[in-house]
PDB file of C-alpha atoms and ligand atoms in Angstrom:
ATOM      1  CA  UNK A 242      50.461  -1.635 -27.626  1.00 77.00           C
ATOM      2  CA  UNK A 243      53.809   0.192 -27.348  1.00 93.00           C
ATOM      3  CA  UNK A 244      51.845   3.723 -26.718  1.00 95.00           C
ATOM      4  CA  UNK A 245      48.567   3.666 -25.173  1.00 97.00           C
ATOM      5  CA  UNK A 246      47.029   7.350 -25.704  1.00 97.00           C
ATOM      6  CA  UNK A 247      44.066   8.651 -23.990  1.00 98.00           C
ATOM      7  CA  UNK A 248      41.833  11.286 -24.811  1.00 98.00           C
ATOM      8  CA  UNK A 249      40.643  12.642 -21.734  1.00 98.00           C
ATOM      9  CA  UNK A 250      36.685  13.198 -22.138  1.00 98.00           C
ATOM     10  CA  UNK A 251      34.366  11.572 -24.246  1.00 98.00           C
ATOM     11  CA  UNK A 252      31.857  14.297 -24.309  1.00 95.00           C
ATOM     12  CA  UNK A 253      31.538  16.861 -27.183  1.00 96.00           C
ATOM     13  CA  UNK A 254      35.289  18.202 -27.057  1.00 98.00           C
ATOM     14  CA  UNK A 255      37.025  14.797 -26.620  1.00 98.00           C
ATOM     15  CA  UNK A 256      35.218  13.732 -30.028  1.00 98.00           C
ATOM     16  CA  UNK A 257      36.591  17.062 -31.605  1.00 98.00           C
ATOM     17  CA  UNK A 258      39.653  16.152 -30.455  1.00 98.00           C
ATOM     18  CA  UNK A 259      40.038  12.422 -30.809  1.00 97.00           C
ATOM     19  CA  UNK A 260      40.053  12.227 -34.908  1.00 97.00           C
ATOM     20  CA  UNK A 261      42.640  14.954 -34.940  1.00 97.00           C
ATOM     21  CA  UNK A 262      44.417  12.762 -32.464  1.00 96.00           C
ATOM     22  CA  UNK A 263      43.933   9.971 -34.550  1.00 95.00           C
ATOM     23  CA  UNK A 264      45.805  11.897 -38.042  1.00 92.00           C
ATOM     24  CA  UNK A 265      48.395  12.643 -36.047  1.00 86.00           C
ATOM     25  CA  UNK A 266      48.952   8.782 -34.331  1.00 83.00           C
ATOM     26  CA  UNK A 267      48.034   6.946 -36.924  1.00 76.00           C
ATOM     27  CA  UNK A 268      51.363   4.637 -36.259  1.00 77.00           C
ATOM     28  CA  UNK A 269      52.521   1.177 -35.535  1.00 79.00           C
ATOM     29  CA  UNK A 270      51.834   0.099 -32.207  1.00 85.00           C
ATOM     30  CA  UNK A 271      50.171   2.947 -31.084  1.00 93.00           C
ATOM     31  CA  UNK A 272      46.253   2.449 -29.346  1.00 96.00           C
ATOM     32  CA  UNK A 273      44.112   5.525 -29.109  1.00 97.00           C
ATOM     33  CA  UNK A 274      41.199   5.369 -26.323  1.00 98.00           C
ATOM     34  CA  UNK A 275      38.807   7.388 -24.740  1.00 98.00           C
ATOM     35  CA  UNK A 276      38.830   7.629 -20.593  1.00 98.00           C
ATOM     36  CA  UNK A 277      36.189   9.506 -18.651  1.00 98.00           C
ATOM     37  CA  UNK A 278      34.986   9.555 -15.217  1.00 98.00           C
ATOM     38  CA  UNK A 279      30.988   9.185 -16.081  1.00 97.00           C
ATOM     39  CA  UNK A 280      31.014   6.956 -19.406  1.00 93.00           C
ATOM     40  CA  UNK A 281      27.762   6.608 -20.888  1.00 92.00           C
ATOM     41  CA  UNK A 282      28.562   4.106 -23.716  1.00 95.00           C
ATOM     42  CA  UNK A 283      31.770   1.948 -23.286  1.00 97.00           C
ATOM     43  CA  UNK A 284      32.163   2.578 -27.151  1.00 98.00           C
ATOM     44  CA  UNK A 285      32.091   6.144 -28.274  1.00 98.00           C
ATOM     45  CA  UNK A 286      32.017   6.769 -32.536  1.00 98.00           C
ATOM     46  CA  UNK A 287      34.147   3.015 -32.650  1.00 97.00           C
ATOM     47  CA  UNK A 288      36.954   3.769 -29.950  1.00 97.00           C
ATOM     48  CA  UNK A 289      36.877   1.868 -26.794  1.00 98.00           C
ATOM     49  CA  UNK A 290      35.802   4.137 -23.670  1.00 98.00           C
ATOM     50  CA  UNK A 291      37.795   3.166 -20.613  1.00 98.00           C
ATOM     51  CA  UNK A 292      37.692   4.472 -16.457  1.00 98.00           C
ATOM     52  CA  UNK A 293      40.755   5.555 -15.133  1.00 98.00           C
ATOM     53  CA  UNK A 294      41.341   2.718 -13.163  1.00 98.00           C
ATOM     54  CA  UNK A 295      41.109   0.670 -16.698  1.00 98.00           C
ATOM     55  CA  UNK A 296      43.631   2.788 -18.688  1.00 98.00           C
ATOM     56  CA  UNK A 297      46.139   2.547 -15.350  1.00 98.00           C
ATOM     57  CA  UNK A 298      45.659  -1.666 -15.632  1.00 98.00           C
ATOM     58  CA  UNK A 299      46.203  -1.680 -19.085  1.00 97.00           C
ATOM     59  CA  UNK A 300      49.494  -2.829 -20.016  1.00 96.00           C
ATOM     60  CA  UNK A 301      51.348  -0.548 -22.649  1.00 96.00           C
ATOM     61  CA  UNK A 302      55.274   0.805 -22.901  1.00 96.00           C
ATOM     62  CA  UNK A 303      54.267   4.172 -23.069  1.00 96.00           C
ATOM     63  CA  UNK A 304      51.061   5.948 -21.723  1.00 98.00           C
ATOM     64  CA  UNK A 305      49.913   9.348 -23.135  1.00 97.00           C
ATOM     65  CA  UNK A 306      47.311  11.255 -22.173  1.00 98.00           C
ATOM     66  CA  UNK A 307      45.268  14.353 -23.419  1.00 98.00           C
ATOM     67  CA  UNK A 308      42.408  15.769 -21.461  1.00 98.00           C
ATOM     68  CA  UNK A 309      40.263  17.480 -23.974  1.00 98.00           C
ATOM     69  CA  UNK A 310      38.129  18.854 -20.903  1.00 98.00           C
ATOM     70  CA  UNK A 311      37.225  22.732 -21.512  1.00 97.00           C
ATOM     71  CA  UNK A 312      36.878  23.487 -18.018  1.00 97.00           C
ATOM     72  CA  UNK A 313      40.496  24.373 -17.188  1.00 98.00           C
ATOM     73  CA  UNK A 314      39.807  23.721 -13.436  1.00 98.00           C
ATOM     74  CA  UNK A 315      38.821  20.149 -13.744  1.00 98.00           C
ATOM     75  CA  UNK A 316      41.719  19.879 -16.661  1.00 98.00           C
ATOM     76  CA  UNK A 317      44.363  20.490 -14.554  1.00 98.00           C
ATOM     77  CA  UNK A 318      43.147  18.949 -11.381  1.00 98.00           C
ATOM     78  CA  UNK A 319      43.128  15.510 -13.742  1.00 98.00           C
ATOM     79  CA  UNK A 320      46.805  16.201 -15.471  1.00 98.00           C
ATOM     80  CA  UNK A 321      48.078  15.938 -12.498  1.00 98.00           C
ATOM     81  CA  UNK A 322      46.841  12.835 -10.846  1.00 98.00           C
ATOM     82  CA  UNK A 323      47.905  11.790 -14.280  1.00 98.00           C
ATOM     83  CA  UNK A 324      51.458  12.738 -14.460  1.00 98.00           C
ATOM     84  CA  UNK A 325      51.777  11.746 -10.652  1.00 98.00           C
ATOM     85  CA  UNK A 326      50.833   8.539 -12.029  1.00 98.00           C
ATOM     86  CA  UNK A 327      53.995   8.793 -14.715  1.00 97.00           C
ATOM     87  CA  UNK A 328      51.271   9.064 -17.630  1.00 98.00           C
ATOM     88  CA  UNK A 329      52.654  11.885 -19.848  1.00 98.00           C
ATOM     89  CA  UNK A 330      51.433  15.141 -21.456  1.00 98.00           C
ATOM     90  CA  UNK A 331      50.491  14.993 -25.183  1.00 97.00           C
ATOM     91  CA  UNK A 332      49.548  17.882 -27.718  1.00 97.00           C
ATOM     92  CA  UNK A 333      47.531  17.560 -30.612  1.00 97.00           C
ATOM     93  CA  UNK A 334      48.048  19.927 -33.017  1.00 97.00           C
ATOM     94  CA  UNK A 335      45.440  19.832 -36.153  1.00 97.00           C
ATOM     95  CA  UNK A 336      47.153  19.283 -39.142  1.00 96.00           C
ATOM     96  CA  UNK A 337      45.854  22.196 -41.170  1.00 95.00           C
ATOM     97  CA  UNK A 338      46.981  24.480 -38.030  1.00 97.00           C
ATOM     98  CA  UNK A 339      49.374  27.268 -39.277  1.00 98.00           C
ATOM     99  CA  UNK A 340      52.080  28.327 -37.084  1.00 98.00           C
ATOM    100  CA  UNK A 341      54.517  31.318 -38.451  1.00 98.00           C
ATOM    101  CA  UNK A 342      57.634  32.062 -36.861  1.00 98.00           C
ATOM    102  CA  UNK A 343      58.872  31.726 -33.465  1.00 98.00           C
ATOM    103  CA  UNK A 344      56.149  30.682 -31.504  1.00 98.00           C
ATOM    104  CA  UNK A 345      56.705  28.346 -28.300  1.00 98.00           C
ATOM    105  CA  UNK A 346      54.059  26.325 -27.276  1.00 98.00           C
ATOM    106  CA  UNK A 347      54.397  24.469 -24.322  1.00 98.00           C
ATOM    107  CA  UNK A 348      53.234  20.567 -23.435  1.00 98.00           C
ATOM    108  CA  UNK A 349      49.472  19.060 -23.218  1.00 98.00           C
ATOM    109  CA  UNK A 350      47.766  21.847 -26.097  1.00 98.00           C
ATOM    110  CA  UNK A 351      45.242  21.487 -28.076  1.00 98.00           C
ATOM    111  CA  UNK A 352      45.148  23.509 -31.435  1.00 98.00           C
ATOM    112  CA  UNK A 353      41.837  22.583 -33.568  1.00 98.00           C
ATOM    113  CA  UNK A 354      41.737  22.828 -37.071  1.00 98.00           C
ATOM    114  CA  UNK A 355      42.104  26.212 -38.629  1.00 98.00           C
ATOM    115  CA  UNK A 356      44.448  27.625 -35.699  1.00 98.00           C
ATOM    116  CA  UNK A 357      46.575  30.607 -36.500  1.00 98.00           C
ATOM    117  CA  UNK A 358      49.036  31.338 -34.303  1.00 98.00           C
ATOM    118  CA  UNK A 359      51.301  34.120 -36.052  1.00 98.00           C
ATOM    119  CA  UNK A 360      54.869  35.677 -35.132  1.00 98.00           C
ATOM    120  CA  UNK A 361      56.569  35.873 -31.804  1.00 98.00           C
ATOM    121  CA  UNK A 362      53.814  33.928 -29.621  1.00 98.00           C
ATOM    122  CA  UNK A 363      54.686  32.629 -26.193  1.00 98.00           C
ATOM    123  CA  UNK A 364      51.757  30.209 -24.842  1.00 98.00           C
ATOM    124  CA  UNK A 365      52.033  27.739 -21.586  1.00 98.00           C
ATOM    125  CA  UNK A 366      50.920  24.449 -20.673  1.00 98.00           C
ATOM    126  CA  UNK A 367      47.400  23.141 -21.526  1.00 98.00           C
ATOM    127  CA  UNK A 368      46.138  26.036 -24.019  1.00 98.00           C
ATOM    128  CA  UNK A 369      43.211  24.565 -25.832  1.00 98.00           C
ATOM    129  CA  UNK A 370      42.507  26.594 -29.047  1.00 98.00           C
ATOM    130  CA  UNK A 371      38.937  25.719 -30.793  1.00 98.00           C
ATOM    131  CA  UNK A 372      38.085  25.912 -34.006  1.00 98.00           C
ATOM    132  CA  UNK A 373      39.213  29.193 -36.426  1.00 98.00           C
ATOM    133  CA  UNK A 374      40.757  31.157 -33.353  1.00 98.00           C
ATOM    134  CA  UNK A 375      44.003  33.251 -33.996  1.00 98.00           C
ATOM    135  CA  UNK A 376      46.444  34.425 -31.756  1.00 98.00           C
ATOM    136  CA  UNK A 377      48.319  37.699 -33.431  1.00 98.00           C
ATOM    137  CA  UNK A 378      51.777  38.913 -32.859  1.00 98.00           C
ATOM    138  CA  UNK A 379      53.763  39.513 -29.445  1.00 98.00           C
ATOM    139  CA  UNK A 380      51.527  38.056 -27.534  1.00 98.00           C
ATOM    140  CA  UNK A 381      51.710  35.627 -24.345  1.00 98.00           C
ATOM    141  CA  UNK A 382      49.445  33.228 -22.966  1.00 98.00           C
ATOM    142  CA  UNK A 383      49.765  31.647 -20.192  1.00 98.00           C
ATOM    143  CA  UNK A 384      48.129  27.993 -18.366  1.00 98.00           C
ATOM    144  CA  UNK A 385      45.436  26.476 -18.727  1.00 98.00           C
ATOM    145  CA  UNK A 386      43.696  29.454 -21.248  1.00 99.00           C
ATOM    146  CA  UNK A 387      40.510  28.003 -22.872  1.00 99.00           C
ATOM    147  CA  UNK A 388      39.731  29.617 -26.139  1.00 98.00           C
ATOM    148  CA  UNK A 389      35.930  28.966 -27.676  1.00 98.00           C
ATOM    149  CA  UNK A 390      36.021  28.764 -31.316  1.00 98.00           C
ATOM    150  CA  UNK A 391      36.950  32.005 -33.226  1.00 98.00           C
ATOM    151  CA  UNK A 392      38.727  34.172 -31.209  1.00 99.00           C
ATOM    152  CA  UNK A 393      40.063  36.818 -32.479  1.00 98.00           C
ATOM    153  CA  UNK A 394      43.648  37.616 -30.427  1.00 99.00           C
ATOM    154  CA  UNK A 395      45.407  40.530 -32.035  1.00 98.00           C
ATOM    155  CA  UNK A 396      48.971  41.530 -31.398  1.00 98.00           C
ATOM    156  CA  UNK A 397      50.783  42.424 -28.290  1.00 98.00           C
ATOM    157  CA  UNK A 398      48.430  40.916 -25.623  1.00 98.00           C
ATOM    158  CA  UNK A 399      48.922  38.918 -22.523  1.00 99.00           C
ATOM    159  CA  UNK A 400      46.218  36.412 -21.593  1.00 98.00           C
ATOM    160  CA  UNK A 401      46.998  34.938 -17.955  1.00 99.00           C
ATOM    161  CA  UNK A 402      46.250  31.716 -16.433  1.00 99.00           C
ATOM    162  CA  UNK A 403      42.909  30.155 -16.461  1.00 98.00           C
ATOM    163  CA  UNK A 404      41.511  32.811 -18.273  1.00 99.00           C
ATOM    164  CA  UNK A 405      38.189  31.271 -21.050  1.00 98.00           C
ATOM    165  CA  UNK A 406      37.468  33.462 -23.660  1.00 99.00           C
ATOM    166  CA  UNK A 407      34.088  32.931 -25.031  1.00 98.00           C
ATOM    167  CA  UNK A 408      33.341  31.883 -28.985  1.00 98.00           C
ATOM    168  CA  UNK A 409      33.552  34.672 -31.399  1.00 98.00           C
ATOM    169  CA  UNK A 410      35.460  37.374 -29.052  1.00 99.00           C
ATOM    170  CA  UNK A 411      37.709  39.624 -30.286  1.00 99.00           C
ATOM    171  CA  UNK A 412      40.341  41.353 -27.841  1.00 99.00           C
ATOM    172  CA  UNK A 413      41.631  44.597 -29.266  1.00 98.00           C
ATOM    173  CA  UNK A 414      45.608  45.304 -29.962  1.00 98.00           C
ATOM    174  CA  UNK A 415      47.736  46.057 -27.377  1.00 98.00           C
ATOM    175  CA  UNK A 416      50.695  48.362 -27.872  1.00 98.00           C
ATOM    176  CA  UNK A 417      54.391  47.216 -27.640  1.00 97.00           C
ATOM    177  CA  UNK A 418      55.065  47.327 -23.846  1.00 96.00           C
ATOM    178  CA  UNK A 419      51.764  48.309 -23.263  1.00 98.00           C
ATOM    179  CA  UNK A 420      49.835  44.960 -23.574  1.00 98.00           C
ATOM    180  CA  UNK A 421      46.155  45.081 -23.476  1.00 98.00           C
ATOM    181  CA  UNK A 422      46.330  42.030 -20.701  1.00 98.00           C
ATOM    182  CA  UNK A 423      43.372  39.265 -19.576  1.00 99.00           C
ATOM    183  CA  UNK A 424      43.591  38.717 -16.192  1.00 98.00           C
ATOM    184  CA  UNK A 425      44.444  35.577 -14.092  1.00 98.00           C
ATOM    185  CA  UNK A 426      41.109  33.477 -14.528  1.00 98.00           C
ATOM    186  CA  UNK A 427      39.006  35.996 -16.200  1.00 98.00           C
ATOM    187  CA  UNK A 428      36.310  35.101 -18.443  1.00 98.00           C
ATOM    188  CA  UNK A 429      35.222  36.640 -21.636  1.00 99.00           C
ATOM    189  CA  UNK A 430      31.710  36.268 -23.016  1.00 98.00           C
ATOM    190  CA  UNK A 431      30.901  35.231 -26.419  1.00 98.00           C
ATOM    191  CA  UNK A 432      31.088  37.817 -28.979  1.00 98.00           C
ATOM    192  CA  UNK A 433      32.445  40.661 -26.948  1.00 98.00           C
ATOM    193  CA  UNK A 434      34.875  43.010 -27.905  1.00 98.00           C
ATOM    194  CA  UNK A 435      37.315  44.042 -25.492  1.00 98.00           C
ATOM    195  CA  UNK A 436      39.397  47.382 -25.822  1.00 98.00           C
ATOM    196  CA  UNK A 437      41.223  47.730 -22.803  1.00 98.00           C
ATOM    197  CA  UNK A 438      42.568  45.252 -19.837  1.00 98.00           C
ATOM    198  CA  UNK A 439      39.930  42.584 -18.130  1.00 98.00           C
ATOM    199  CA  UNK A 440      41.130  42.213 -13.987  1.00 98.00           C
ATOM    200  CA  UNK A 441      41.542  38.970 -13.352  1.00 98.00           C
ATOM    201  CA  UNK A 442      38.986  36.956 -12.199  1.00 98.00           C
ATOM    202  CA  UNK A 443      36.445  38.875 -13.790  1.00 98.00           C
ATOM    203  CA  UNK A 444      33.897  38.235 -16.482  1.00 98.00           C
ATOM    204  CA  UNK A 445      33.210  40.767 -19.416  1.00 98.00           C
ATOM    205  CA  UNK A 446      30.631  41.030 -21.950  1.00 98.00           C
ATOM    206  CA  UNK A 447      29.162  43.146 -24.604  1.00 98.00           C
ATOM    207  CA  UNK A 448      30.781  46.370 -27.276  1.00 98.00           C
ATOM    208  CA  UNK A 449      32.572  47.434 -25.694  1.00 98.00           C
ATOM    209  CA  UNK A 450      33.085  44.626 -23.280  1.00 98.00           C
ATOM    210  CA  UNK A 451      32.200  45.781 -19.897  1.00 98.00           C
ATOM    211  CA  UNK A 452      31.914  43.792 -16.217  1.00 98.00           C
ATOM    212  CA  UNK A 453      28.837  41.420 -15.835  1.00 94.00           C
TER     213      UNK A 453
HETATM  214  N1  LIG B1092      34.759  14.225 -17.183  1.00 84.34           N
HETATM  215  C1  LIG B1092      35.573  13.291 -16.592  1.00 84.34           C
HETATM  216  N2  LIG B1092      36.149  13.595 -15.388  1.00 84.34           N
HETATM  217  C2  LIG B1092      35.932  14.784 -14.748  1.00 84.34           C
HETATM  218  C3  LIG B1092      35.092  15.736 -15.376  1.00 84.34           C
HETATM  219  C4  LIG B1092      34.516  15.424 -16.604  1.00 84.34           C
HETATM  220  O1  LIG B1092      35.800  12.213 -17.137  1.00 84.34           O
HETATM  221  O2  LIG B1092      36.484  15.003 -13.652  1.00 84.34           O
HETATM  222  C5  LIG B1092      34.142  13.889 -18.472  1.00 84.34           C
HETATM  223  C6  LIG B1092      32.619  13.921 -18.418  1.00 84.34           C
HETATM  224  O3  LIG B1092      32.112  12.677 -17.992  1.00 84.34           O
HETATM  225  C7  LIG B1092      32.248  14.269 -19.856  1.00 84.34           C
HETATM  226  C8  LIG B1092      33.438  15.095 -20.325  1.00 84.34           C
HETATM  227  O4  LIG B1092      34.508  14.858 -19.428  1.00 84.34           O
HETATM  228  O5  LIG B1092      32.140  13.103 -20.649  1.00 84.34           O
HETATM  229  C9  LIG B1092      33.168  16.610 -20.274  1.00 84.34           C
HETATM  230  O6  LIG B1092      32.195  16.904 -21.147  1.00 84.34           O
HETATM  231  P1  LIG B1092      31.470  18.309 -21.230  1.00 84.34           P
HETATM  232  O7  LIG B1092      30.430  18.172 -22.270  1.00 84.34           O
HETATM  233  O8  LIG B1092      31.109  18.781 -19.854  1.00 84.34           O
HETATM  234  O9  LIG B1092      32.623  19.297 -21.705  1.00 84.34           O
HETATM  235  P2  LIG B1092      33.318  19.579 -23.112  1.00 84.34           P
HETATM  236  O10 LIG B1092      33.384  18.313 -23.898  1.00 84.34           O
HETATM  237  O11 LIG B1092      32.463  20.613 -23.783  1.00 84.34           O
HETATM  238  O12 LIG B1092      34.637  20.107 -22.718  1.00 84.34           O
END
Protein backbone atom coordinates (compact mmCIF):
# COMPACT_ATOMS: atom_id res chain seq x y z
CA UNK A 1 0.00 0.00 0.00
CA UNK A 2 1.03 3.67 -0.30
CA UNK A 3 0.06 4.28 3.63
CA UNK A 4 0.28 1.50 5.95
CA UNK A 5 -1.61 2.69 9.29
CA UNK A 6 -1.44 0.98 12.52
CA UNK A 7 -3.61 1.03 15.34
CA UNK A 8 -1.58 0.52 18.23
CA UNK A 9 -3.50 -2.11 20.57
CA UNK A 10 -5.86 -4.61 19.73
CA UNK A 11 -7.46 -4.82 23.07
CA UNK A 12 -10.77 -3.06 23.98
CA UNK A 13 -9.62 0.64 23.04
CA UNK A 14 -7.80 -0.21 19.77
CA UNK A 15 -11.28 -1.77 18.55
CA UNK A 16 -12.99 1.59 19.66
CA UNK A 17 -10.63 3.21 17.83
CA UNK A 18 -9.94 1.22 14.70
CA UNK A 19 -13.58 1.70 12.89
CA UNK A 20 -13.32 5.40 13.54
CA UNK A 21 -9.93 5.04 11.97
CA UNK A 22 -11.33 3.23 9.30
CA UNK A 23 -14.26 6.37 8.32
CA UNK A 24 -11.70 8.54 8.32
CA UNK A 25 -9.05 6.31 5.84
CA UNK A 26 -11.29 4.83 3.91
CA UNK A 27 -8.94 5.85 0.69
CA UNK A 28 -7.06 4.48 -2.20
CA UNK A 29 -4.05 2.80 -1.29
CA UNK A 30 -4.30 3.13 2.17
CA UNK A 31 -4.03 -0.44 4.57
CA UNK A 32 -5.31 -0.20 8.10
CA UNK A 33 -3.81 -2.93 10.65
CA UNK A 34 -3.72 -3.74 14.06
CA UNK A 35 -0.02 -4.17 15.91
CA UNK A 36 0.34 -5.30 19.50
CA UNK A 37 2.99 -6.69 21.56
CA UNK A 38 0.86 -9.87 23.05
CA UNK A 39 -1.61 -10.76 20.03
CA UNK A 40 -4.04 -13.26 20.89
CA UNK A 41 -5.71 -13.80 17.46
CA UNK A 42 -3.66 -12.74 14.33
CA UNK A 43 -7.16 -11.49 13.02
CA UNK A 44 -9.03 -9.16 15.26
CA UNK A 45 -13.06 -8.21 14.04
CA UNK A 46 -11.51 -8.90 10.06
CA UNK A 47 -8.24 -6.67 10.24
CA UNK A 48 -4.97 -8.37 10.14
CA UNK A 49 -3.07 -8.23 13.67
CA UNK A 50 0.64 -7.74 13.13
CA UNK A 51 4.04 -7.60 15.84
CA UNK A 52 6.09 -4.77 15.56
CA UNK A 53 8.75 -6.37 13.94
CA UNK A 54 5.95 -7.32 11.10
CA UNK A 55 4.57 -3.77 10.54
CA UNK A 56 8.54 -2.48 10.38
CA UNK A 57 9.10 -5.43 7.38
CA UNK A 58 6.19 -4.53 5.68
CA UNK A 59 6.80 -2.58 2.71
CA UNK A 60 4.56 0.64 2.36
CA UNK A 61 5.43 4.54 1.19
CA UNK A 62 4.12 5.89 4.16
CA UNK A 63 3.76 4.34 7.73
CA UNK A 64 1.27 5.79 10.30
CA UNK A 65 0.76 4.84 13.48
CA UNK A 66 -1.83 5.38 16.37
CA UNK A 67 -1.43 3.79 19.73
CA UNK A 68 -4.87 3.57 21.12
CA UNK A 69 -3.19 2.35 24.52
CA UNK A 70 -4.98 4.16 27.64
CA UNK A 71 -2.13 3.86 29.81
CA UNK A 72 -0.29 7.07 28.89
CA UNK A 73 3.01 5.60 30.29
CA UNK A 74 3.21 2.65 28.02
CA UNK A 75 1.69 5.13 25.11
CA UNK A 76 4.40 7.24 25.02
CA UNK A 77 7.19 4.89 25.80
CA UNK A 78 5.86 3.07 22.29
CA UNK A 79 5.46 6.57 20.16
CA UNK A 80 8.66 6.96 20.49
CA UNK A 81 10.44 3.83 19.50
CA UNK A 82 7.97 4.49 16.77
CA UNK A 83 8.86 7.84 15.52
CA UNK A 84 12.65 6.92 16.16
CA UNK A 85 11.82 4.39 13.71
CA UNK A 86 10.48 7.36 11.14
CA UNK A 87 6.80 5.86 11.60
CA UNK A 88 4.63 9.00 12.07
CA UNK A 89 1.97 10.33 14.49
CA UNK A 90 -1.69 10.05 13.37
CA UNK A 91 -5.00 11.49 14.99
CA UNK A 92 -8.27 10.16 14.64
CA UNK A 93 -10.81 12.38 15.16
CA UNK A 94 -14.56 10.77 15.20
CA UNK A 95 -16.51 12.17 12.67
CA UNK A 96 -19.49 13.28 14.70
CA UNK A 97 -16.79 15.12 17.08
CA UNK A 98 -17.71 18.88 17.39
CA UNK A 99 -15.00 21.30 17.63
CA UNK A 100 -16.06 25.24 18.02
CA UNK A 101 -13.68 27.87 17.57
CA UNK A 102 -10.09 28.12 18.04
CA UNK A 103 -9.05 25.09 19.50
CA UNK A 104 -5.41 23.60 18.76
CA UNK A 105 -4.96 20.16 19.07
CA UNK A 106 -1.74 18.84 18.71
CA UNK A 107 -0.44 15.38 16.78
CA UNK A 108 -1.25 11.52 17.73
CA UNK A 109 -5.11 12.36 19.54
CA UNK A 110 -7.73 10.49 19.81
CA UNK A 111 -11.27 12.16 20.00
CA UNK A 112 -14.17 9.34 20.20
CA UNK A 113 -17.42 9.93 19.02
CA UNK A 114 -19.49 12.54 20.71
CA UNK A 115 -16.34 14.80 21.71
CA UNK A 116 -16.99 18.41 22.48
CA UNK A 117 -14.30 20.44 22.62
CA UNK A 118 -15.71 24.17 22.78
CA UNK A 119 -13.96 27.75 22.43
CA UNK A 120 -10.39 28.70 23.02
CA UNK A 121 -8.96 25.05 23.92
CA UNK A 122 -5.24 24.42 23.88
CA UNK A 123 -4.51 20.47 24.17
CA UNK A 124 -0.89 18.67 23.51
CA UNK A 125 0.31 15.63 22.01
CA UNK A 126 -1.42 12.23 22.56
CA UNK A 127 -4.81 13.43 24.37
CA UNK A 128 -7.16 10.52 24.09
CA UNK A 129 -10.79 11.71 24.67
CA UNK A 130 -13.45 8.67 25.20
CA UNK A 131 -16.70 8.60 24.49
CA UNK A 132 -19.25 11.87 25.36
CA UNK A 133 -16.38 13.83 27.25
CA UNK A 134 -16.28 17.73 26.83
CA UNK A 135 -13.66 20.01 27.32
CA UNK A 136 -15.26 23.74 28.09
CA UNK A 137 -13.79 27.07 27.40
CA UNK A 138 -10.13 28.48 28.18
CA UNK A 139 -8.87 25.57 29.05
CA UNK A 140 -5.35 23.74 28.44
CA UNK A 141 -4.36 20.30 28.41
CA UNK A 142 -1.37 19.16 28.18
CA UNK A 143 0.55 15.36 27.07
CA UNK A 144 -0.39 12.40 27.22
CA UNK A 145 -3.99 13.29 29.33
CA UNK A 146 -6.27 10.17 29.28
CA UNK A 147 -9.88 11.05 29.57
CA UNK A 148 -12.48 7.94 30.48
CA UNK A 149 -15.68 8.41 28.80
CA UNK A 150 -17.84 11.42 29.95
CA UNK A 151 -15.88 13.85 31.44
CA UNK A 152 -17.17 16.71 32.19
CA UNK A 153 -14.22 19.66 31.72
CA UNK A 154 -15.72 23.07 32.31
CA UNK A 155 -14.10 26.33 31.42
CA UNK A 156 -10.85 27.84 32.39
CA UNK A 157 -8.93 24.70 33.60
CA UNK A 158 -5.49 23.39 33.10
CA UNK A 159 -5.03 19.61 33.04
CA UNK A 160 -1.12 18.77 33.01
CA UNK A 161 0.74 15.97 31.62
CA UNK A 162 -0.12 12.43 32.21
CA UNK A 163 -2.88 13.27 34.20
CA UNK A 164 -6.23 10.16 33.68
CA UNK A 165 -9.36 11.35 34.64
CA UNK A 166 -11.69 8.62 35.48
CA UNK A 167 -15.28 7.96 33.49
CA UNK A 168 -18.04 10.21 34.48
CA UNK A 169 -15.87 13.03 36.43
CA UNK A 170 -16.70 16.34 36.42
CA UNK A 171 -13.95 19.08 37.30
CA UNK A 172 -15.54 22.30 38.46
CA UNK A 173 -14.90 25.90 36.60
CA UNK A 174 -11.97 27.63 37.08
CA UNK A 175 -11.90 31.41 37.03
CA UNK A 176 -10.09 33.50 34.32
CA UNK A 177 -6.44 33.54 35.58
CA UNK A 178 -7.34 31.54 38.30
CA UNK A 179 -7.53 28.01 36.70
CA UNK A 180 -8.79 25.25 38.77
CA UNK A 181 -5.51 23.08 37.53
CA UNK A 182 -4.91 18.92 37.50
CA UNK A 183 -1.65 18.26 38.34
CA UNK A 184 1.30 16.65 36.40
CA UNK A 185 0.19 12.84 36.43
CA UNK A 186 -2.67 13.04 38.74
CA UNK A 187 -5.45 10.73 38.59
CA UNK A 188 -9.09 11.32 39.02
CA UNK A 189 -11.51 8.59 40.04
CA UNK A 190 -14.63 7.81 38.32
CA UNK A 191 -17.48 9.93 39.11
CA UNK A 192 -15.83 12.46 41.33
CA UNK A 193 -16.37 15.93 41.41
CA UNK A 194 -13.55 18.10 41.86
CA UNK A 195 -13.89 21.83 43.12
CA UNK A 196 -10.59 23.02 43.63
CA UNK A 197 -6.84 22.07 42.28
CA UNK A 198 -5.62 18.14 42.38
CA UNK A 199 -1.36 18.23 43.14
CA UNK A 200 0.12 16.43 40.77
CA UNK A 201 0.71 13.05 41.09
CA UNK A 202 -2.09 12.52 43.22
CA UNK A 203 -5.29 10.55 43.00
CA UNK A 204 -8.78 12.03 44.06
CA UNK A 205 -12.06 10.58 44.59
CA UNK A 206 -15.48 11.15 45.87
CA UNK A 207 -18.07 14.79 46.33
CA UNK A 208 -16.24 16.60 46.82
CA UNK A 209 -13.22 14.90 45.43
CA UNK A 210 -10.76 14.45 48.14
CA UNK A 211 -7.07 12.46 48.30
CA UNK A 212 -7.28 8.56 48.31
N1 LIG B 1 0.04 -3.67 24.37
C1 LIG B 1 1.08 -3.71 23.48
N2 LIG B 1 2.31 -3.25 23.89
C2 LIG B 1 2.53 -2.77 25.15
C3 LIG B 1 1.43 -2.73 26.05
C4 LIG B 1 0.19 -3.19 25.62
O1 LIG B 1 0.93 -4.13 22.33
O2 LIG B 1 3.66 -2.36 25.46
C5 LIG B 1 -1.27 -4.16 23.92
C6 LIG B 1 -1.78 -5.32 24.77
O3 LIG B 1 -1.28 -6.55 24.29
C7 LIG B 1 -3.29 -5.18 24.64
C8 LIG B 1 -3.48 -3.69 24.44
O4 LIG B 1 -2.23 -3.14 24.06
O5 LIG B 1 -3.77 -5.88 23.51
C9 LIG B 1 -3.89 -2.96 25.73
O6 LIG B 1 -5.09 -3.39 26.11
P1 LIG B 1 -5.76 -3.06 27.51
O7 LIG B 1 -7.04 -3.80 27.54
O8 LIG B 1 -4.76 -3.24 28.61
O9 LIG B 1 -6.01 -1.49 27.44
P2 LIG B 1 -7.09 -0.58 26.71
O10 LIG B 1 -7.48 -1.21 25.42
O11 LIG B 1 -8.25 -0.49 27.66
O12 LIG B 1 -6.39 0.71 26.57
Amino acid sequence: PEQLIGIYGASGFGREVMPIARENLLIDGCELVFIDDNPEASEVNGVSVLSYQEFLERKAEVKKVSVAIANAKVRREIEMRCYADGIEPLSIYSSNRVVLDQVNIGPACILCPFVTLTSNITIGHSFHANLYSYVAHDCKIGDYVTFAPSVKCNGNIVIEDFAYIGTGAIIKQGKPGQPIVIGKGATVGMGAVVTKSVAPGSVVIGNPARPL
